[in-house]
Amino acid sequence: MMTYYGYMGKRLDIDLTTQNYEVTNLSEETLSRWVGGKGLAAHILYEEVPAGVDPLSPENYLVFATGPLTGTLAPLSGRMIVGTKSPQTGIWVDSNVGGFFGPELKRVGFDVVVLKGKAKSPVTILLDNGKVSFHPADELWGVDAEETHKRLKAKFGGEDYRVACIGPAGEKLVPMSAIIAEMRAFGRAGVGAVMGSKNVKAIVAHGNQTVKIFDPEGFWLNNKEAYNEIAIHPDTGGGRQRFGTNVIYSAMNELGVHPVKNFQSSVNEHAEALSEDVMREELVVKDKACFGCPIACSKYSTVKKGKYKGEYSEGPEYEDTWGFGAQCGNGDYGAVIAAEHLCDLYGLDSVSTGNTIGFAMECFERGIITEKEVGYDLSFGNSEGMIKMIHQIGKAEGLGKLFGQGTKKAAQVLGHGSENFAMHVKGLELPAYDPRAAYAMGLAYATSDRGGCHLRSWPIAMEALQTRGRYDPYSIEFKAEYVKNEQDLISIIDSVGLCLFATFALSPRQLVRLLYSATGIEAFKETKDVLLTGERIYNLTRLFNQREGVEKDTLPPRLLDEAVPDGPAQGNVTPLKEMLDEYYLIRGWDQEGRPTEEKLKELGLL
Amino acid sequence: MLKYDASICTGCRVCEQACIQAHYRGDDTDMSRITINSVWPGEEAAAVCRQCPKPRCVEACPTGAIEQVDGIIKIDQEKCTQCYECFEACPFHARVLDRNGYPAFCDTCDDAYQCAQFCPAKALKRGGK
C-alpha cells in the first residue's frame, strides 16, 4: 500500500438509509487529477450522482472534503468544503468553512466523507479516531446550532469533539440554510437543507492522528517563509488583523462599491455608524483565528449599549455588516450583530438572508407586499422588521417561507416587476459589491460556478483597492483574463484546504511549493501543471452545471440596465456582454459558454 | 522558560503544528507537546510544560522518572508508570500526553522555542531561564 503524505488517504462513504459505511483508499491517480476538497468533491458528484436528481432526495450526495494541506503547519490551513447539488440553485455548490472541523476530520483519519441516502429518524454521526457510530438525535431536532454544539461536546467528551450541525432552518429544508461548524458556517446555497433532508443533525469528529509530510525540511522552510510573508503583506498583516474582513468597509463605501438598499443607491447614510473603527472600538472583545491562521480575521464581538445590548457573535463580517446594514437601510450596529447571531442559531446563510430581506423591503416600499400580508412594518431602516423576518425565514413561517427560498423564487411568485431587482445570479443572492462601480466583479458574479458569489474571483483587490496592480474599475481591459486566472487559482486553493486569503500574500509558486513539499505528488511539482489542474476543476463544475441545464451567464437587470443614480459610479451600468465574450474566448468556451471539445481534450476531460 | 498570555492568544493552534513539525519528521509522527484548549467564543488556555526553573513535577514524581538536566526537564519513559502525579503538581496545568499515554514535556527545541517563533499573536514568548 502506498504511503500518503499530506493526505490521510481515506474516503468514508456512509449510507444513511442502511447505516452501513465503507472506507476506501484514495488512488494517487485521482488525487493527482483532482487534488482534494472542491476538485475531489466535484469529481465524485459528477461521476456518481446522475443528472437531474432532486437535491433534497436520498440520491443526492453531501460530500465533506478536506485538502492535503488542511490541518498542517501551512498557514490558513483550517479550511475544507462541502460539495453537493444545491436545493436553492439546482446547480453545483461547494461551500467552504474555516475553523476547526476540517483539521479534526483529518485527525480522525479521513480526507473525504460522503453522505448518501436518508436516515429514518434524526441522527448524529460520531467519527472517533477512525470509528463510525450513529446516535439518535431526536432530542436535538429543533435545537439551535449553538446549543447543539454545547450538548454534543458535553455528551461525547469535551471541546475538542468538533461539531458540524444544522439548525432549525436546515431541518425545515429552508433553501438558504447553512451547516454550522464550530460556530462558523458552510454558508451558501442551501447545504444545510441537504443535510436536513438526510435527517442528519450533526457530525462530530475527534481524533489524534497527525498528517505525514513528504519533505519535512522543505515544508518547514516553505512555511517559515510563508508566515513571514503573511505577517508583512499589506493585504494580510496590519489592517486585516485589526478589522477582519471589515478592513475594506470604508474604502468600499467611498468608492461606491458598497450597495445601498438593494442596489438602489451607492451613498450610504450610515457609513460612519457601521465603520470598521466603530466595530473595533465599540464591539470587538477579542481577535479569533481559524486553525493555522496568522491573520485572525475573526472577532468575538459583543453589543454593549442600545436596543441589542448583550447580543454577541463571532464577527461582524464585512458581508453581514452590509447585508444587515446598508442592504436593509439599517445603521444600528447592534442589530447587525443580533442578526448575524440569529443566522448562526437558525443555521442560515447570512449573505442570502441579508440580501433577500433587502429585496423584501423594496417589495414592501413599492407596495408589492403589504403590511397586512407581512404582519409588521418592513420598511428600509426598520431593524425590528429585519429581525422578525430572520425569525420567520429560520422557522419557515409566514412570508418567511417565501423569502427563505431566495429572491429568484420569491420574485417569480410576487411578480410586478420584482424580477428586475431580485439581486441574484442563477438563484444565489449577490454579496456586498456593486459591479457597476467595479466592472470585473460583474464578470466574476456572472461566471461563478455556484451563482452569485464573490469567492471564485475577488477582483475588488485589483480594481477597487488596487493592492495588486492599478486597474481602472470602469474599464473592461484585462478583466476577463484576470477573472479567469483567479478562478483557476482559487479552485486550487479550495481543493488544497487553504483560505483564499492565502493568495493575497503568497504567489502561486509559493503555494505550489507548500503543496508539493507536503504531498510529494509529481503532478504538483510545477506551477503550470497545478494551475492547469485548477482550470480542469473549474471546467468540471461548468460541465456539471450544464448537465443540470443551467441558465445563461448574466446579471440581474438592475445591474445591466439601471444606471447608478449617485456616488462615484453615477451613470454607470455593467458592460457584461463585452467582458463575457472575451472571457469565453480566453476560456476556450464557445459563444454560449460551453467548453469546446479542444479545451476538454487539453484538460483531459474528454 | 516559555511564557504564555491567554488574553491575546487567538486560538489558531499554529504552535501545535510547529511543535509536531519541529519534533517528528516524515513517517515518525506523534502529537504536539503543546495543546491550546479553547472554549467558544472567547476563552483560550495553553497546556504545555513551561520548562520552569523550579519544577514541582520533578519532586512529585514517585519513581524518579522526571529529572532536570542542564536546566531542561526530561522524562525517562522506562521509569514512568503513568501515575500523572506530575500533572497534579504542575502549577501551569500542563497536562499533555503523547500517543502512548506518557506525559509529554517541552524540550525547548534547543532553546529555539519554535512554537513561540511561529506564534502569530506573540501570545507565546521565550522567557528567561
JSON list of N, CA and C in Angstrom, two decimals, chain A residues 106-169:
[
{"chain": "A", "resi": 106, "resn": "LYS", "atom": "N", "xyz": [-9.31, 15.30, 9.51]},
{"chain": "A", "resi": 106, "resn": "LYS", "atom": "CA", "xyz": [-8.04, 14.66, 9.15]},
{"chain": "A", "resi": 106, "resn": "LYS", "atom": "C", "xyz": [-7.49, 13.87, 10.33]},
{"chain": "A", "resi": 107, "resn": "ARG", "atom": "N", "xyz": [-7.61, 14.45, 11.52]},
{"chain": "A", "resi": 107, "resn": "ARG", "atom": "CA", "xyz": [-7.11, 13.75, 12.72]},
{"chain": "A", "resi": 107, "resn": "ARG", "atom": "C", "xyz": [-7.89, 12.46, 12.97]},
{"chain": "A", "resi": 108, "resn": "VAL", "atom": "N", "xyz": [-9.17, 12.43, 12.55]},
{"chain": "A", "resi": 108, "resn": "VAL", "atom": "CA", "xyz": [-9.95, 11.19, 12.63]},
{"chain": "A", "resi": 108, "resn": "VAL", "atom": "C", "xyz": [-9.36, 10.14, 11.70]},
{"chain": "A", "resi": 109, "resn": "GLY", "atom": "N", "xyz": [-8.81, 10.63, 10.56]},
{"chain": "A", "resi": 109, "resn": "GLY", "atom": "CA", "xyz": [-8.20, 9.70, 9.61]},
{"chain": "A", "resi": 109, "resn": "GLY", "atom": "C", "xyz": [-8.84, 9.68, 8.24]},
{"chain": "A", "resi": 110, "resn": "PHE", "atom": "N", "xyz": [-9.73, 10.64, 7.96]},
{"chain": "A", "resi": 110, "resn": "PHE", "atom": "CA", "xyz": [-10.41, 10.68, 6.66]},
{"chain": "A", "resi": 110, "resn": "PHE", "atom": "C", "xyz": [-10.13, 12.00, 5.93]},
{"chain": "A", "resi": 111, "resn": "ASP", "atom": "N", "xyz": [-9.95, 11.89, 4.61]},
{"chain": "A", "resi": 111, "resn": "ASP", "atom": "CA", "xyz": [-9.88, 13.10, 3.78]},
{"chain": "A", "resi": 111, "resn": "ASP", "atom": "C", "xyz": [-11.27, 13.53, 3.34]},
{"chain": "A", "resi": 112, "resn": "VAL", "atom": "N", "xyz": [-12.09, 12.53, 3.03]},
{"chain": "A", "resi": 112, "resn": "VAL", "atom": "CA", "xyz": [-13.40, 12.80, 2.44]},
{"chain": "A", "resi": 112, "resn": "VAL", "atom": "C", "xyz": [-14.46, 11.95, 3.13]},
{"chain": "A", "resi": 113, "resn": "VAL", "atom": "N", "xyz": [-15.60, 12.57, 3.44]},
{"chain": "A", "resi": 113, "resn": "VAL", "atom": "CA", "xyz": [-16.73, 11.82, 3.98]},
{"chain": "A", "resi": 113, "resn": "VAL", "atom": "C", "xyz": [-17.94, 12.09, 3.08]},
{"chain": "A", "resi": 114, "resn": "VAL", "atom": "N", "xyz": [-18.52, 11.02, 2.54]},
{"chain": "A", "resi": 114, "resn": "VAL", "atom": "CA", "xyz": [-19.65, 11.15, 1.62]},
{"chain": "A", "resi": 114, "resn": "VAL", "atom": "C", "xyz": [-20.91, 10.66, 2.31]},
{"chain": "A", "resi": 115, "resn": "LEU", "atom": "N", "xyz": [-21.91, 11.54, 2.43]},
{"chain": "A", "resi": 115, "resn": "LEU", "atom": "CA", "xyz": [-23.20, 11.13, 2.99]},
{"chain": "A", "resi": 115, "resn": "LEU", "atom": "C", "xyz": [-24.18, 10.86, 1.85]},
{"chain": "A", "resi": 116, "resn": "LYS", "atom": "N", "xyz": [-24.79, 9.67, 1.92]},
{"chain": "A", "resi": 116, "resn": "LYS", "atom": "CA", "xyz": [-25.78, 9.28, 0.90]},
{"chain": "A", "resi": 116, "resn": "LYS", "atom": "C", "xyz": [-27.04, 8.78, 1.60]},
{"chain": "A", "resi": 117, "resn": "GLY", "atom": "N", "xyz": [-28.14, 8.69, 0.85]},
{"chain": "A", "resi": 117, "resn": "GLY", "atom": "CA", "xyz": [-29.36, 8.12, 1.39]},
{"chain": "A", "resi": 117, "resn": "GLY", "atom": "C", "xyz": [-30.06, 9.04, 2.38]},
{"chain": "A", "resi": 118, "resn": "LYS", "atom": "N", "xyz": [-30.89, 8.45, 3.23]},
{"chain": "A", "resi": 118, "resn": "LYS", "atom": "CA", "xyz": [-31.65, 9.24, 4.20]},
{"chain": "A", "resi": 118, "resn": "LYS", "atom": "C", "xyz": [-31.92, 8.39, 5.43]},
{"chain": "A", "resi": 119, "resn": "ALA", "atom": "N", "xyz": [-31.59, 8.91, 6.59]},
{"chain": "A", "resi": 119, "resn": "ALA", "atom": "CA", "xyz": [-31.84, 8.18, 7.84]},
{"chain": "A", "resi": 119, "resn": "ALA", "atom": "C", "xyz": [-33.34, 8.18, 8.14]},
{"chain": "A", "resi": 120, "resn": "LYS", "atom": "N", "xyz": [-33.81, 7.12, 8.81]},
{"chain": "A", "resi": 120, "resn": "LYS", "atom": "CA", "xyz": [-35.25, 7.03, 9.13]},
{"chain": "A", "resi": 120, "resn": "LYS", "atom": "C", "xyz": [-35.67, 8.09, 10.12]},
{"chain": "A", "resi": 121, "resn": "SER", "atom": "N", "xyz": [-34.79, 8.37, 11.06]},
{"chain": "A", "resi": 121, "resn": "SER", "atom": "CA", "xyz": [-35.07, 9.42, 12.04]},
{"chain": "A", "resi": 121, "resn": "SER", "atom": "C", "xyz": [-33.78, 10.20, 12.29]},
{"chain": "A", "resi": 122, "resn": "PRO", "atom": "N", "xyz": [-33.88, 11.36, 12.94]},
{"chain": "A", "resi": 122, "resn": "PRO", "atom": "CA", "xyz": [-32.70, 12.21, 13.08]},
{"chain": "A", "resi": 122, "resn": "PRO", "atom": "C", "xyz": [-31.51, 11.50, 13.75]},
{"chain": "A", "resi": 123, "resn": "VAL", "atom": "N", "xyz": [-30.33, 11.66, 13.16]},
{"chain": "A", "resi": 123, "resn": "VAL", "atom": "CA", "xyz": [-29.13, 11.04, 13.74]},
{"chain": "A", "resi": 123, "resn": "VAL", "atom": "C", "xyz": [-27.99, 12.05, 13.86]},
{"chain": "A", "resi": 124, "resn": "THR", "atom": "N", "xyz": [-27.09, 11.71, 14.78]},
{"chain": "A", "resi": 124, "resn": "THR", "atom": "CA", "xyz": [-25.78, 12.35, 14.85]},
{"chain": "A", "resi": 124, "resn": "THR", "atom": "C", "xyz": [-24.77, 11.28, 14.48]},
{"chain": "A", "resi": 125, "resn": "ILE", "atom": "N", "xyz": [-23.81, 11.64, 13.63]},
{"chain": "A", "resi": 125, "resn": "ILE", "atom": "CA", "xyz": [-22.77, 10.69, 13.25]},
{"chain": "A", "resi": 125, "resn": "ILE", "atom": "C", "xyz": [-21.51, 11.05, 14.04]},
{"chain": "A", "resi": 126, "resn": "LEU", "atom": "N", "xyz": [-20.99, 10.09, 14.78]},
{"chain": "A", "resi": 126, "resn": "LEU", "atom": "CA", "xyz": [-19.74, 10.31, 15.52]},
{"chain": "A", "resi": 126, "resn": "LEU", "atom": "C", "xyz": [-18.60, 9.63, 14.78]},
{"chain": "A", "resi": 127, "resn": "LEU", "atom": "N", "xyz": [-17.58, 10.41, 14.45]},
{"chain": "A", "resi": 127, "resn": "LEU", "atom": "CA", "xyz": [-16.37, 9.87, 13.82]},
{"chain": "A", "resi": 127, "resn": "LEU", "atom": "C", "xyz": [-15.25, 10.02, 14.84]},
{"chain": "A", "resi": 128, "resn": "ASP", "atom": "N", "xyz": [-14.89, 8.91, 15.49]},
{"chain": "A", "resi": 128, "resn": "ASP", "atom": "CA", "xyz": [-13.92, 8.98, 16.58]},
{"chain": "A", "resi": 128, "resn": "ASP", "atom": "C", "xyz": [-12.71, 8.13, 16.25]},
{"chain": "A", "resi": 129, "resn": "ASN", "atom": "N", "xyz": [-11.63, 8.78, 15.87]},
{"chain": "A", "resi": 129, "resn": "ASN", "atom": "CA", "xyz": [-10.38, 8.09, 15.55]},
{"chain": "A", "resi": 129, "resn": "ASN", "atom": "C", "xyz": [-10.58, 6.89, 14.63]},
{"chain": "A", "resi": 130, "resn": "GLY", "atom": "N", "xyz": [-11.21, 7.11, 13.50]},
{"chain": "A", "resi": 130, "resn": "GLY", "atom": "CA", "xyz": [-11.39, 6.06, 12.52]},
{"chain": "A", "resi": 130, "resn": "GLY", "atom": "C", "xyz": [-12.66, 5.25, 12.70]},
{"chain": "A", "resi": 131, "resn": "LYS", "atom": "N", "xyz": [-13.29, 5.35, 13.86]},
{"chain": "A", "resi": 131, "resn": "LYS", "atom": "CA", "xyz": [-14.51, 4.58, 14.09]},
{"chain": "A", "resi": 131, "resn": "LYS", "atom": "C", "xyz": [-15.75, 5.42, 13.78]},
{"chain": "A", "resi": 132, "resn": "VAL", "atom": "N", "xyz": [-16.77, 4.74, 13.25]},
{"chain": "A", "resi": 132, "resn": "VAL", "atom": "CA", "xyz": [-18.01, 5.42, 12.87]},
{"chain": "A", "resi": 132, "resn": "VAL", "atom": "C", "xyz": [-19.15, 4.88, 13.71]},
{"chain": "A", "resi": 133, "resn": "SER", "atom": "N", "xyz": [-19.95, 5.75, 14.32]},
{"chain": "A", "resi": 133, "resn": "SER", "atom": "CA", "xyz": [-21.14, 5.28, 15.03]},
{"chain": "A", "resi": 133, "resn": "SER", "atom": "C", "xyz": [-22.29, 6.27, 14.85]},
{"chain": "A", "resi": 134, "resn": "PHE", "atom": "N", "xyz": [-23.50, 5.76, 15.00]},
{"chain": "A", "resi": 134, "resn": "PHE", "atom": "CA", "xyz": [-24.71, 6.56, 14.80]},
{"chain": "A", "resi": 134, "resn": "PHE", "atom": "C", "xyz": [-25.44, 6.71, 16.13]},
{"chain": "A", "resi": 135, "resn": "HIS", "atom": "N", "xyz": [-25.90, 7.91, 16.41]},
{"chain": "A", "resi": 135, "resn": "HIS", "atom": "CA", "xyz": [-26.58, 8.18, 17.68]},
{"chain": "A", "resi": 135, "resn": "HIS", "atom": "C", "xyz": [-27.89, 8.91, 17.40]},
{"chain": "A", "resi": 136, "resn": "PRO", "atom": "N", "xyz": [-28.97, 8.50, 18.05]},
{"chain": "A", "resi": 136, "resn": "PRO", "atom": "CA", "xyz": [-30.26, 9.16, 17.82]},
{"chain": "A", "resi": 136, "resn": "PRO", "atom": "C", "xyz": [-30.17, 10.66, 18.14]},
{"chain": "A", "resi": 137, "resn": "ALA", "atom": "N", "xyz": [-30.80, 11.47, 17.34]},
{"chain": "A", "resi": 137, "resn": "ALA", "atom": "CA", "xyz": [-30.73, 12.92, 17.55]},
{"chain": "A", "resi": 137, "resn": "ALA", "atom": "C", "xyz": [-32.11, 13.53, 17.66]},
{"chain": "A", "resi": 138, "resn": "ASP", "atom": "N", "xyz": [-33.11, 12.71, 18.01]},
{"chain": "A", "resi": 138, "resn": "ASP", "atom": "CA", "xyz": [-34.48, 13.24, 18.11]},
{"chain": "A", "resi": 138, "resn": "ASP", "atom": "C", "xyz": [-34.56, 14.41, 19.10]},
{"chain": "A", "resi": 139, "resn": "GLU", "atom": "N", "xyz": [-33.80, 14.27, 20.20]},
{"chain": "A", "resi": 139, "resn": "GLU", "atom": "CA", "xyz": [-33.85, 15.32, 21.23]},
{"chain": "A", "resi": 139, "resn": "GLU", "atom": "C", "xyz": [-33.21, 16.62, 20.77]},
{"chain": "A", "resi": 140, "resn": "LEU", "atom": "N", "xyz": [-32.35, 16.51, 19.75]},
{"chain": "A", "resi": 140, "resn": "LEU", "atom": "CA", "xyz": [-31.69, 17.72, 19.26]},
{"chain": "A", "resi": 140, "resn": "LEU", "atom": "C", "xyz": [-32.46, 18.39, 18.14]},
{"chain": "A", "resi": 141, "resn": "TRP", "atom": "N", "xyz": [-33.45, 17.70, 17.60]},
{"chain": "A", "resi": 141, "resn": "TRP", "atom": "CA", "xyz": [-34.23, 18.25, 16.49]},
{"chain": "A", "resi": 141, "resn": "TRP", "atom": "C", "xyz": [-34.97, 19.49, 16.98]},
{"chain": "A", "resi": 142, "resn": "GLY", "atom": "N", "xyz": [-34.79, 20.60, 16.30]},
{"chain": "A", "resi": 142, "resn": "GLY", "atom": "CA", "xyz": [-35.41, 21.85, 16.74]},
{"chain": "A", "resi": 142, "resn": "GLY", "atom": "C", "xyz": [-34.50, 22.69, 17.62]},
{"chain": "A", "resi": 143, "resn": "VAL", "atom": "N", "xyz": [-33.37, 22.13, 18.05]},
{"chain": "A", "resi": 143, "resn": "VAL", "atom": "CA", "xyz": [-32.45, 22.87, 18.92]},
{"chain": "A", "resi": 143, "resn": "VAL", "atom": "C", "xyz": [-31.52, 23.73, 18.04]},
{"chain": "A", "resi": 144, "resn": "ASP", "atom": "N", "xyz": [-31.24, 24.96, 18.50]},
{"chain": "A", "resi": 144, "resn": "ASP", "atom": "CA", "xyz": [-30.40, 25.85, 17.69]},
{"chain": "A", "resi": 144, "resn": "ASP", "atom": "C", "xyz": [-28.96, 25.34, 17.62]},
{"chain": "A", "resi": 145, "resn": "ALA", "atom": "N", "xyz": [-28.21, 25.89, 16.68]},
{"chain": "A", "resi": 145, "resn": "ALA", "atom": "CA", "xyz": [-26.87, 25.36, 16.40]},
{"chain": "A", "resi": 145, "resn": "ALA", "atom": "C", "xyz": [-25.90, 25.54, 17.56]},
{"chain": "A", "resi": 146, "resn": "GLU", "atom": "N", "xyz": [-26.01, 26.67, 18.25]},
{"chain": "A", "resi": 146, "resn": "GLU", "atom": "CA", "xyz": [-25.07, 26.92, 19.36]},
{"chain": "A", "resi": 146, "resn": "GLU", "atom": "C", "xyz": [-25.31, 25.93, 20.50]},
{"chain": "A", "resi": 147, "resn": "GLU", "atom": "N", "xyz": [-26.56, 25.75, 20.85]},
{"chain": "A", "resi": 147, "resn": "GLU", "atom": "CA", "xyz": [-26.92, 24.81, 21.91]},
{"chain": "A", "resi": 147, "resn": "GLU", "atom": "C", "xyz": [-26.58, 23.38, 21.49]},
{"chain": "A", "resi": 148, "resn": "THR", "atom": "N", "xyz": [-26.78, 23.07, 20.22]},
{"chain": "A", "resi": 148, "resn": "THR", "atom": "CA", "xyz": [-26.43, 21.74, 19.72]},
{"chain": "A", "resi": 148, "resn": "THR", "atom": "C", "xyz": [-24.93, 21.47, 19.90]},
{"chain": "A", "resi": 149, "resn": "HIS", "atom": "N", "xyz": [-24.11, 22.48, 19.59]},
{"chain": "A", "resi": 149, "resn": "HIS", "atom": "CA", "xyz": [-22.67, 22.34, 19.81]},
{"chain": "A", "resi": 149, "resn": "HIS", "atom": "C", "xyz": [-22.39, 22.01, 21.28]},
{"chain": "A", "resi": 150, "resn": "LYS", "atom": "N", "xyz": [-22.99, 22.80, 22.17]},
{"chain": "A", "resi": 150, "resn": "LYS", "atom": "CA", "xyz": [-22.74, 22.61, 23.61]},
{"chain": "A", "resi": 150, "resn": "LYS", "atom": "C", "xyz": [-23.12, 21.22, 24.06]},
{"chain": "A", "resi": 151, "resn": "ARG", "atom": "N", "xyz": [-24.31, 20.78, 23.66]},
{"chain": "A", "resi": 151, "resn": "ARG", "atom": "CA", "xyz": [-24.80, 19.49, 24.13]},
{"chain": "A", "resi": 151, "resn": "ARG", "atom": "C", "xyz": [-23.97, 18.33, 23.60]},
{"chain": "A", "resi": 152, "resn": "LEU", "atom": "N", "xyz": [-23.59, 18.42, 22.32]},
{"chain": "A", "resi": 152, "resn": "LEU", "atom": "CA", "xyz": [-22.82, 17.31, 21.74]},
{"chain": "A", "resi": 152, "resn": "LEU", "atom": "C", "xyz": [-21.41, 17.24, 22.32]},
{"chain": "A", "resi": 153, "resn": "LYS", "atom": "N", "xyz": [-20.80, 18.39, 22.56]},
{"chain": "A", "resi": 153, "resn": "LYS", "atom": "CA", "xyz": [-19.47, 18.39, 23.16]},
{"chain": "A", "resi": 153, "resn": "LYS", "atom": "C", "xyz": [-19.53, 17.80, 24.58]},
{"chain": "A", "resi": 154, "resn": "ALA", "atom": "N", "xyz": [-20.57, 18.18, 25.32]},
{"chain": "A", "resi": 154, "resn": "ALA", "atom": "CA", "xyz": [-20.71, 17.65, 26.68]},
{"chain": "A", "resi": 154, "resn": "ALA", "atom": "C", "xyz": [-20.97, 16.14, 26.64]},
{"chain": "A", "resi": 155, "resn": "LYS", "atom": "N", "xyz": [-21.75, 15.71, 25.66]},
{"chain": "A", "resi": 155, "resn": "LYS", "atom": "CA", "xyz": [-22.11, 14.30, 25.58]},
{"chain": "A", "resi": 155, "resn": "LYS", "atom": "C", "xyz": [-20.91, 13.41, 25.21]},
{"chain": "A", "resi": 156, "resn": "PHE", "atom": "N", "xyz": [-20.10, 13.88, 24.24]},
{"chain": "A", "resi": 156, "resn": "PHE", "atom": "CA", "xyz": [-19.06, 12.98, 23.71]},
{"chain": "A", "resi": 156, "resn": "PHE", "atom": "C", "xyz": [-17.68, 13.17, 24.33]},
{"chain": "A", "resi": 157, "resn": "GLY", "atom": "N", "xyz": [-17.43, 14.27, 25.03]},
{"chain": "A", "resi": 157, "resn": "GLY", "atom": "CA", "xyz": [-16.13, 14.31, 25.68]},
{"chain": "A", "resi": 157, "resn": "GLY", "atom": "C", "xyz": [-15.39, 15.62, 25.67]},
{"chain": "A", "resi": 158, "resn": "GLY", "atom": "N", "xyz": [-16.04, 16.71, 25.31]},
{"chain": "A", "resi": 158, "resn": "GLY", "atom": "CA", "xyz": [-15.38, 18.00, 25.51]},
{"chain": "A", "resi": 158, "resn": "GLY", "atom": "C", "xyz": [-15.21, 18.84, 24.27]},
{"chain": "A", "resi": 159, "resn": "GLU", "atom": "N", "xyz": [-14.52, 19.94, 24.46]},
{"chain": "A", "resi": 159, "resn": "GLU", "atom": "CA", "xyz": [-14.39, 20.96, 23.42]},
{"chain": "A", "resi": 159, "resn": "GLU", "atom": "C", "xyz": [-13.73, 20.43, 22.15]},
{"chain": "A", "resi": 160, "resn": "ASP", "atom": "N", "xyz": [-12.81, 19.48, 22.29]},
{"chain": "A", "resi": 160, "resn": "ASP", "atom": "CA", "xyz": [-12.10, 19.01, 21.11]},
{"chain": "A", "resi": 160, "resn": "ASP", "atom": "C", "xyz": [-12.90, 18.01, 20.28]},
{"chain": "A", "resi": 161, "resn": "TYR", "atom": "N", "xyz": [-14.12, 17.73, 20.69]},
{"chain": "A", "resi": 161, "resn": "TYR", "atom": "CA", "xyz": [-15.03, 17.00, 19.81]},
{"chain": "A", "resi": 161, "resn": "TYR", "atom": "C", "xyz": [-15.66, 18.06, 18.91]},
{"chain": "A", "resi": 162, "resn": "ARG", "atom": "N", "xyz": [-15.25, 18.06, 17.65]},
{"chain": "A", "resi": 162, "resn": "ARG", "atom": "CA", "xyz": [-15.63, 19.15, 16.75]},
{"chain": "A", "resi": 162, "resn": "ARG", "atom": "C", "xyz": [-16.94, 18.83, 16.04]},
{"chain": "A", "resi": 163, "resn": "VAL", "atom": "N", "xyz": [-17.80, 19.83, 15.97]},
{"chain": "A", "resi": 163, "resn": "VAL", "atom": "CA", "xyz": [-19.17, 19.62, 15.53]},
{"chain": "A", "resi": 163, "resn": "VAL", "atom": "C", "xyz": [-19.46, 20.36, 14.22]},
{"chain": "A", "resi": 164, "resn": "ALA", "atom": "N", "xyz": [-20.18, 19.70, 13.32]},
{"chain": "A", "resi": 164, "resn": "ALA", "atom": "CA", "xyz": [-20.79, 20.38, 12.18]},
{"chain": "A", "resi": 164, "resn": "ALA", "atom": "C", "xyz": [-22.26, 20.00, 12.21]},
{"chain": "A", "resi": 165, "resn": "CYS", "atom": "N", "xyz": [-23.13, 20.97, 12.39]},
{"chain": "A", "resi": 165, "resn": "CYS", "atom": "CA", "xyz": [-24.55, 20.63, 12.57]},
{"chain": "A", "resi": 165, "resn": "CYS", "atom": "C", "xyz": [-25.44, 21.58, 11.80]},
{"chain": "A", "resi": 166, "resn": "ILE", "atom": "N", "xyz": [-26.72, 21.22, 11.72]},
{"chain": "A", "resi": 166, "resn": "ILE", "atom": "CA", "xyz": [-27.69, 22.15, 11.16]},
{"chain": "A", "resi": 166, "resn": "ILE", "atom": "C", "xyz": [-28.52, 22.73, 12.30]},
{"chain": "A", "resi": 167, "resn": "GLY", "atom": "N", "xyz": [-29.11, 23.86, 12.04]},
{"chain": "A", "resi": 167, "resn": "GLY", "atom": "CA", "xyz": [-30.05, 24.46, 12.98]},
{"chain": "A", "resi": 167, "resn": "GLY", "atom": "C", "xyz": [-31.46, 24.16, 12.52]},
{"chain": "A", "resi": 168, "resn": "PRO", "atom": "N", "xyz": [-32.45, 24.80, 13.15]},
{"chain": "A", "resi": 168, "resn": "PRO", "atom": "CA", "xyz": [-33.85, 24.58, 12.76]},
{"chain": "A", "resi": 168, "resn": "PRO", "atom": "C", "xyz": [-34.12, 24.85, 11.28]},
{"chain": "A", "resi": 169, "resn": "ALA", "atom": "N", "xyz": [-33.38, 25.79, 10.67]},
{"chain": "A", "resi": 169, "resn": "ALA", "atom": "CA", "xyz": [-33.63, 26.11, 9.25]},
{"chain": "A", "resi": 169, "resn": "ALA", "atom": "C", "xyz": [-33.30, 24.92, 8.35]}
]
